[in-house]
Amino acid sequence: MKYKLAIFDMDGTILDTLVDLANAVNYALVQANKPQRTLMEIRSYLGNGMINLIRLSAPEGTSQAELDSIRAVFTDYYKAHCKDNTKPYAGIVELIEELRQKGMLTAVVSNKPDFGVQLLVEQHFPTSFDTAVGERTGIAKKPAPDSVNAVLAQLNIQRAEAVYIGDSEVDLATAKNAKMDDIIVTWGFRDEDYLLEQGPTTLVHTVAELREKLLQ
């Protein structure tokens, strides 16, 4: 196998989290007497972390104090409801288990708040990852390479032996900033035409295609 380590994004790559994230955003907006957003609007806002998600979801001109309040409500609601509708994409659990059986290390690096990453890994992938990292205070979020670099160091893997798998321009930039290979999937939170414009090294449409690329 070409790779010793596969690092996965979470939202839109291994888990379909959109409905639970949208429900949490809209609950927080309603509590703040702000208009709700559509599912497709929220889909387009995902990828750059919780602070950015709330900033884009709130109306233009919303004060920082209001944004902070909306984010706090969102966080409390999402902690309680992040498992309501979220589920792995078909075939992902089996793929990751196969990779591990063949000796490949696996990890998650996400801009999702770390509490959400840990809860959902425990729920859906209890034995699937050697490490999982979400957005944390004190470490730059994607597309900065810091979290990816930390995982490489933790698992003692050279970047040429690893690949980053995601579904967005943020993930592609993360891989480029970390100077490692990328695989971008089309079943997540970005449209294929948009992804092609970003210049991914490898674009895959199915889990079977992803398996083929990872096990080459």
mmCIF file of C-alpha atoms in Angstrom:
data_model
loop_
_atom_site.group_PDB
_atom_site.id
_atom_site.type_symbol
_atom_site.label_atom_id
_atom_site.label_comp_id
_atom_site.label_asym_id
_atom_site.label_seq_id
_atom_site.Cartn_x
_atom_site.Cartn_y
_atom_site.Cartn_z
ATOM 1 C CA MET A 1 0.000 0.000 0.000
ATOM 2 C CA LYS A 2 1.180 3.515 -0.787
ATOM 3 C CA TYR A 3 -0.136 5.016 2.454
ATOM 4 C CA LYS A 4 0.468 4.114 6.086
ATOM 5 C CA LEU A 5 -2.027 6.658 7.437
ATOM 6 C CA ALA A 6 -5.423 7.902 6.227
ATOM 7 C CA ILE A 7 -6.614 11.124 7.890
ATOM 8 C CA PHE A 8 -10.317 11.846 7.437
ATOM 9 C CA ASP A 9 -12.366 14.992 7.762
ATOM 10 C CA MET A 10 -15.602 14.306 9.665
ATOM 11 C CA ASP A 11 -18.599 16.387 8.488
ATOM 12 C CA GLY A 12 -19.535 15.521 4.919
ATOM 13 C CA THR A 13 -16.773 12.942 4.580
ATOM 14 C CA ILE A 14 -17.432 10.099 7.011
ATOM 15 C CA LEU A 15 -20.600 11.377 8.693
ATOM 16 C CA ASP A 16 -23.745 13.025 7.331
ATOM 17 C CA THR A 17 -24.173 15.619 10.085
ATOM 18 C CA LEU A 18 -26.055 18.260 8.120
ATOM 19 C CA VAL A 19 -29.553 17.938 9.626
ATOM 20 C CA ASP A 20 -28.350 17.991 13.229
ATOM 21 C CA LEU A 21 -26.087 20.973 12.582
ATOM 22 C CA ALA A 22 -28.880 22.849 10.798
ATOM 23 C CA ASN A 23 -31.339 22.107 13.591
ATOM 24 C CA ALA A 24 -28.880 23.442 16.171
ATOM 25 C CA VAL A 25 -28.151 26.584 14.154
ATOM 26 C CA ASN A 26 -31.820 27.353 13.587
ATOM 27 C CA TYR A 27 -32.728 26.680 17.218
ATOM 28 C CA ALA A 28 -30.081 29.187 18.314
ATOM 29 C CA LEU A 29 -31.222 31.745 15.723
ATOM 30 C CA VAL A 30 -34.856 31.458 16.809
ATOM 31 C CA GLN A 31 -33.884 31.964 20.455
ATOM 32 C CA ALA A 32 -32.148 35.174 19.386
ATOM 33 C CA ASN A 33 -35.167 36.312 17.322
ATOM 34 C CA LYS A 34 -33.206 35.933 14.095
ATOM 35 C CA PRO A 35 -34.524 34.401 10.843
ATOM 36 C CA GLN A 36 -33.788 30.743 10.207
ATOM 37 C CA ARG A 37 -31.568 29.465 7.416
ATOM 38 C CA THR A 38 -32.333 26.768 4.853
ATOM 39 C CA LEU A 39 -30.574 23.416 4.855
ATOM 40 C CA MET A 40 -28.686 24.316 1.691
ATOM 41 C CA GLU A 41 -27.545 27.648 3.101
ATOM 42 C CA ILE A 42 -26.154 25.964 6.192
ATOM 43 C CA ARG A 43 -24.521 23.284 4.016
ATOM 44 C CA SER A 44 -22.593 26.013 2.214
ATOM 45 C CA TYR A 45 -21.458 27.582 5.505
ATOM 46 C CA LEU A 46 -19.884 24.409 6.892
ATOM 47 C CA GLY A 47 -16.191 23.631 6.842
ATOM 48 C CA ASN A 48 -14.506 26.545 8.589
ATOM 49 C CA GLY A 49 -15.485 25.865 12.178
ATOM 50 C CA MET A 50 -18.276 26.803 14.546
ATOM 51 C CA ILE A 51 -17.490 30.517 14.889
ATOM 52 C CA ASN A 52 -17.611 30.978 11.127
ATOM 53 C CA LEU A 53 -20.805 28.902 10.878
ATOM 54 C CA ILE A 54 -22.593 31.157 13.355
ATOM 55 C CA ARG A 55 -21.234 34.356 11.793
ATOM 56 C CA LEU A 56 -22.486 33.362 8.342
ATOM 57 C CA SER A 57 -25.828 32.073 9.622
ATOM 58 C CA ALA A 58 -26.682 35.222 11.567
ATOM 59 C CA PRO A 59 -27.918 38.297 9.664
ATOM 60 C CA GLU A 60 -25.319 40.778 8.493
ATOM 61 C CA GLY A 61 -24.759 43.421 11.162
ATOM 62 C CA THR A 62 -25.346 41.095 14.109
ATOM 63 C CA SER A 63 -23.218 42.359 16.998
ATOM 64 C CA GLN A 64 -20.362 40.351 18.442
ATOM 65 C CA ALA A 65 -22.221 40.034 21.736
ATOM 66 C CA GLU A 66 -25.223 38.552 19.920
ATOM 67 C CA LEU A 67 -22.982 36.199 17.936
ATOM 68 C CA ASP A 68 -21.390 34.990 21.151
ATOM 69 C CA SER A 69 -24.819 34.395 22.675
ATOM 70 C CA ILE A 70 -26.067 32.524 19.591
ATOM 71 C CA ARG A 71 -22.920 30.382 19.606
ATOM 72 C CA ALA A 72 -23.404 29.488 23.262
ATOM 73 C CA VAL A 73 -27.006 28.391 22.640
ATOM 74 C CA PHE A 74 -25.930 26.466 19.544
ATOM 75 C CA THR A 75 -23.214 24.670 21.514
ATOM 76 C CA ASP A 76 -25.534 23.592 24.328
ATOM 77 C CA TYR A 77 -28.212 22.424 21.898
ATOM 78 C CA TYR A 78 -25.780 20.586 19.638
ATOM 79 C CA LYS A 79 -24.166 18.776 22.561
ATOM 80 C CA ALA A 80 -27.601 17.386 23.442
ATOM 81 C CA HIS A 81 -28.763 16.655 19.886
ATOM 82 C CA CYS A 82 -25.679 15.896 17.748
ATOM 83 C CA LYS A 83 -26.643 12.214 17.577
ATOM 84 C CA ASP A 84 -30.315 12.665 16.617
ATOM 85 C CA ASN A 85 -30.043 12.241 12.827
ATOM 86 C CA THR A 86 -26.314 11.916 12.169
ATOM 87 C CA LYS A 87 -25.122 8.704 10.554
ATOM 88 C CA PRO A 88 -22.103 7.368 8.678
ATOM 89 C CA TYR A 89 -22.236 7.418 4.899
ATOM 90 C CA ALA A 90 -22.978 3.964 3.503
ATOM 91 C CA GLY A 91 -19.873 1.788 3.379
ATOM 92 C CA ILE A 92 -17.617 4.119 5.366
ATOM 93 C CA VAL A 93 -17.512 2.082 8.583
ATOM 94 C CA GLU A 94 -16.676 -1.070 6.631
ATOM 95 C CA LEU A 95 -13.987 0.726 4.625
ATOM 96 C CA ILE A 96 -12.231 2.070 7.698
ATOM 97 C CA GLU A 97 -12.308 -1.306 9.394
ATOM 98 C CA GLU A 98 -10.820 -2.902 6.264
ATOM 99 C CA LEU A 99 -8.038 -0.327 6.180
ATOM 100 C CA ARG A 100 -7.185 -1.111 9.795
ATOM 101 C CA GLN A 101 -7.254 -4.842 9.172
ATOM 102 C CA LYS A 102 -4.721 -4.328 6.402
ATOM 103 C CA GLY A 103 -2.439 -2.435 8.774
ATOM 104 C CA MET A 104 -3.198 1.186 7.886
ATOM 105 C CA LEU A 105 -3.458 3.753 10.677
ATOM 106 C CA THR A 106 -6.541 5.996 10.625
ATOM 107 C CA ALA A 107 -7.344 9.380 12.156
ATOM 108 C CA VAL A 108 -9.852 12.228 12.130
ATOM 109 C CA VAL A 109 -8.920 15.906 11.844
ATOM 110 C CA SER A 110 -11.961 18.182 11.811
ATOM 111 C CA ASN A 111 -12.947 21.810 12.321
ATOM 112 C CA LYS A 112 -15.943 20.551 14.282
ATOM 113 C CA PRO A 113 -15.711 21.450 17.973
ATOM 114 C CA ASP A 114 -13.679 18.784 19.705
ATOM 115 C CA PHE A 115 -16.541 17.772 21.990
ATOM 116 C CA GLY A 116 -18.622 16.900 18.920
ATOM 117 C CA VAL A 117 -15.799 14.936 17.318
ATOM 118 C CA GLN A 118 -15.279 12.852 20.449
ATOM 119 C CA LEU A 119 -19.007 12.209 20.993
ATOM 120 C CA LEU A 120 -19.592 11.109 17.412
ATOM 121 C CA VAL A 121 -16.467 8.965 17.172
ATOM 122 C CA GLU A 122 -17.556 7.197 20.348
ATOM 123 C CA GLN A 123 -21.061 6.745 18.925
ATOM 124 C CA HIS A 124 -20.272 5.605 15.392
ATOM 125 C CA PHE A 125 -16.580 4.621 15.256
ATOM 126 C CA PRO A 126 -15.603 3.329 18.719
ATOM 127 C CA THR A 127 -12.727 1.176 17.398
ATOM 128 C CA SER A 128 -12.018 2.850 14.068
ATOM 129 C CA PHE A 129 -9.435 5.560 14.738
ATOM 130 C CA ASP A 130 -5.999 5.778 16.293
ATOM 131 C CA THR A 131 -6.662 9.415 17.149
ATOM 132 C CA ALA A 132 -9.366 12.037 16.542
ATOM 133 C CA VAL A 133 -8.906 15.797 16.775
ATOM 134 C CA GLY A 134 -11.493 18.575 16.603
ATOM 135 C CA GLU A 135 -11.254 22.347 16.905
ATOM 136 C CA ARG A 136 -9.451 23.181 20.134
ATOM 137 C CA THR A 137 -8.296 26.353 21.845
ATOM 138 C CA GLY A 138 -4.666 27.108 21.182
ATOM 139 C CA ILE A 139 -4.243 25.236 17.891
ATOM 140 C CA ALA A 140 -4.994 26.769 14.516
ATOM 141 C CA LYS A 141 -7.950 25.216 12.721
ATOM 142 C CA LYS A 142 -7.934 23.971 9.154
ATOM 143 C CA PRO A 143 -6.806 24.937 6.574
ATOM 144 C CA ALA A 144 -3.773 25.547 8.783
ATOM 145 C CA PRO A 145 -1.773 22.299 8.887
ATOM 146 C CA ASP A 146 -1.235 22.352 12.653
ATOM 147 C CA SER A 147 -3.719 19.610 13.604
ATOM 148 C CA VAL A 148 -2.575 17.377 10.770
ATOM 149 C CA ASN A 149 1.063 17.917 11.732
ATOM 150 C CA ALA A 150 0.255 17.028 15.334
ATOM 151 C CA VAL A 151 -1.358 13.755 14.220
ATOM 152 C CA LEU A 152 1.638 12.901 12.019
ATOM 153 C CA ALA A 153 3.967 13.485 14.964
ATOM 154 C CA GLN A 154 1.770 11.559 17.389
ATOM 155 C CA LEU A 155 1.587 8.516 15.109
ATOM 156 C CA ASN A 156 5.209 8.842 13.907
ATOM 157 C CA ILE A 157 4.263 8.923 10.226
ATOM 158 C CA GLN A 158 6.031 10.873 7.486
ATOM 159 C CA ARG A 159 3.742 13.170 5.481
ATOM 160 C CA ALA A 160 4.655 11.364 2.252
ATOM 161 C CA GLU A 161 3.172 8.220 3.810
ATOM 162 C CA ALA A 162 -0.169 9.878 4.639
ATOM 163 C CA VAL A 163 -3.223 11.143 2.780
ATOM 164 C CA TYR A 164 -5.928 13.607 3.810
ATOM 165 C CA ILE A 165 -9.504 12.817 2.780
ATOM 166 C CA GLY A 166 -12.223 15.489 2.825
ATOM 167 C CA ASP A 167 -15.172 17.009 1.010
ATOM 168 C CA SER A 168 -14.417 20.724 0.686
ATOM 169 C CA GLU A 169 -12.033 23.434 -0.424
ATOM 170 C CA VAL A 170 -10.954 23.724 3.214
ATOM 171 C CA ASP A 171 -9.831 20.096 3.211
ATOM 172 C CA LEU A 172 -7.979 20.494 -0.062
ATOM 173 C CA ALA A 173 -6.159 23.561 1.271
ATOM 174 C CA THR A 174 -5.363 21.686 4.486
ATOM 175 C CA ALA A 175 -3.685 18.880 2.557
ATOM 176 C CA LYS A 176 -1.744 21.355 0.417
ATOM 177 C CA ASN A 177 -0.629 23.343 3.465
ATOM 178 C CA ALA A 178 0.485 20.108 5.118
ATOM 179 C CA LYS A 179 2.332 19.165 1.897
ATOM 180 C CA MET A 180 0.602 15.811 1.614
ATOM 181 C CA ASP A 181 -1.664 13.994 -0.827
ATOM 182 C CA ASP A 182 -5.378 14.758 -0.933
ATOM 183 C CA ILE A 183 -8.477 12.790 -1.883
ATOM 184 C CA ILE A 184 -11.694 14.803 -2.159
ATOM 185 C CA VAL A 185 -15.099 13.070 -2.040
ATOM 186 C CA THR A 186 -18.186 14.312 -3.882
ATOM 187 C CA TRP A 187 -20.913 13.026 -1.525
ATOM 188 C CA GLY A 188 -20.425 15.738 1.096
ATOM 189 C CA PHE A 189 -21.235 19.422 1.506
ATOM 190 C CA ARG A 190 -19.913 20.857 -1.774
ATOM 191 C CA ASP A 191 -21.068 20.444 -5.378
ATOM 192 C CA GLU A 192 -18.779 18.588 -7.768
ATOM 193 C CA ASP A 193 -18.389 21.479 -10.215
ATOM 194 C CA TYR A 194 -17.181 23.702 -7.389
ATOM 195 C CA LEU A 195 -14.770 21.052 -6.156
ATOM 196 C CA LEU A 196 -13.292 20.621 -9.626
ATOM 197 C CA GLU A 197 -12.583 24.362 -9.738
ATOM 198 C CA GLN A 198 -10.418 23.978 -6.626
ATOM 199 C CA GLY A 199 -8.021 21.594 -8.379
ATOM 200 C CA PRO A 200 -8.073 18.440 -6.248
ATOM 201 C CA THR A 201 -5.370 15.859 -6.896
ATOM 202 C CA THR A 202 -7.898 13.036 -6.701
ATOM 203 C CA LEU A 203 -11.707 13.259 -6.793
ATOM 204 C CA VAL A 204 -13.828 10.209 -5.920
ATOM 205 C CA HIS A 205 -17.565 9.673 -6.283
ATOM 206 C CA THR A 206 -18.126 6.489 -4.308
ATOM 207 C CA VAL A 207 -16.733 4.678 -1.291
ATOM 208 C CA ALA A 208 -15.612 1.924 -3.675
ATOM 209 C CA GLU A 209 -13.496 4.462 -5.592
ATOM 210 C CA LEU A 210 -12.073 5.761 -2.319
ATOM 211 C CA ARG A 211 -11.159 2.219 -1.269
ATOM 212 C CA GLU A 212 -9.353 1.670 -4.559
ATOM 213 C CA LYS A 213 -7.283 4.843 -4.140
ATOM 214 C CA LEU A 214 -6.394 4.088 -0.528
ATOM 215 C CA LEU A 215 -5.369 0.494 -1.130
ATOM 216 C CA GLN A 216 -3.351 1.035 -4.312
#
